PDB file of C-alpha atoms in Angstrom:
ATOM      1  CA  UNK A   8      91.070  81.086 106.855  1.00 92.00           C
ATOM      2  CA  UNK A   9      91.045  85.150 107.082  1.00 95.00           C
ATOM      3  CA  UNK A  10      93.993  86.269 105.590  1.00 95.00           C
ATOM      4  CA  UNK A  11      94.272  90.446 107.155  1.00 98.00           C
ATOM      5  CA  UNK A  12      96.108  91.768 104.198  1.00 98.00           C
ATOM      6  CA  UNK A  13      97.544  90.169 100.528  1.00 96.00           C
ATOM      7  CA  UNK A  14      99.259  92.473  98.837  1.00 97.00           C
ATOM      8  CA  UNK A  15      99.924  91.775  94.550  1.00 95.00           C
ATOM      9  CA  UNK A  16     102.916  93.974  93.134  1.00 96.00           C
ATOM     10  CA  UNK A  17     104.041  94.124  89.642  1.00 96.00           C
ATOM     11  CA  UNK A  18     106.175  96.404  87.669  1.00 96.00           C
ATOM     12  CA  UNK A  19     103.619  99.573  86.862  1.00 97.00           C
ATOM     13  CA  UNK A  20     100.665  98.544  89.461  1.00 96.00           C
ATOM     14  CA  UNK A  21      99.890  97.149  93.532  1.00 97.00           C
ATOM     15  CA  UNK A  22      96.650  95.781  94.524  1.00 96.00           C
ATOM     16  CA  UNK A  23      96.108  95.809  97.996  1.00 97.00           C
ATOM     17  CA  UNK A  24      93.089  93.371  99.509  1.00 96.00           C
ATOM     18  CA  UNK A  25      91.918  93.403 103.021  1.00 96.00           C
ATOM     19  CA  UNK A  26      90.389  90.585 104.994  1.00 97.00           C
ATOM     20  CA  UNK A  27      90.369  87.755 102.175  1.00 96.00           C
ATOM     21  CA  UNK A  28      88.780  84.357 103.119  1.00 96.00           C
ATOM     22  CA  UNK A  29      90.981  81.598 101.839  1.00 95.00           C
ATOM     23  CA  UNK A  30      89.598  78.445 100.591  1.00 91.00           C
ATOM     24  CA  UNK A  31      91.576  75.208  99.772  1.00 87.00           C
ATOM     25  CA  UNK A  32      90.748  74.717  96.127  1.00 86.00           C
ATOM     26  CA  UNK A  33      93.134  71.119  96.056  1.00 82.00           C
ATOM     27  CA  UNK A  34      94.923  72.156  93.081  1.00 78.00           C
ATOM     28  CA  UNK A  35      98.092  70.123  93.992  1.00 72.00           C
ATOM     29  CA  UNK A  36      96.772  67.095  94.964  1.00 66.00           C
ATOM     30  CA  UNK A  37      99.860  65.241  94.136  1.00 68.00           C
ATOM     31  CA  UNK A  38     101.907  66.549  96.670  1.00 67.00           C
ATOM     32  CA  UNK A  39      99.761  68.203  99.172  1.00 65.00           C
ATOM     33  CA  UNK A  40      97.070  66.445 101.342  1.00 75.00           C
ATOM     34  CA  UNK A  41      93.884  67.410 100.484  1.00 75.00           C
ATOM     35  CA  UNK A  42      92.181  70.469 101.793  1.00 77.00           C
ATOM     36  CA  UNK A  43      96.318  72.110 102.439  1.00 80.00           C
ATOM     37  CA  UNK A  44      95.981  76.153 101.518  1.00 85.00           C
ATOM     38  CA  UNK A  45      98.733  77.358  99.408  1.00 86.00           C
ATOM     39  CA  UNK A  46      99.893  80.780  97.551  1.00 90.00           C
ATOM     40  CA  UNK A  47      97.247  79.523  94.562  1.00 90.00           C
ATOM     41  CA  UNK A  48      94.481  79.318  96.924  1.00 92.00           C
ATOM     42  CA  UNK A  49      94.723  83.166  98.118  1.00 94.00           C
ATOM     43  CA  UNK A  50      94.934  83.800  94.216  1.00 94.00           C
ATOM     44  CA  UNK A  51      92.533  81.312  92.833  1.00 93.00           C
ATOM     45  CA  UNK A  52      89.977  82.591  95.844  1.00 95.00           C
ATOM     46  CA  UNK A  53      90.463  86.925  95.161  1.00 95.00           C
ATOM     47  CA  UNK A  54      89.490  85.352  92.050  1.00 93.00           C
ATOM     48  CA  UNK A  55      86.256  83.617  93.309  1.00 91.00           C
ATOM     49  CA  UNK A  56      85.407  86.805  95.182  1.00 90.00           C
ATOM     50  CA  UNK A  57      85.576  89.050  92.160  1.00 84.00           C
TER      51      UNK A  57
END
């Protein structure tokens, strides 16, 4: 999944990212069905990207 825009906002700083490919990383296991993309996932895969 291509997500256009994701946008991270704090109190002294925004991070804007364009285009980010979303990966399920399964971190919820317990209630989700496997390979279900949540807000972690967008996080957890900026983070793979570096």
């Amino acid at each position: 999944m291509i997500i256009p825009k994701v946008v991270i906002r704090g109190h002294s700083f925004r991070k804007e990212f364009e285009n980010v490919e979303v990966t399920p990383h399964n971190m919820r296991s317990d209630v989700f069905k496997e390979n279900v993309t949540t807000a972690i996932d967008v996080i957890m895969s900026l983070g793979d990207q570096g």
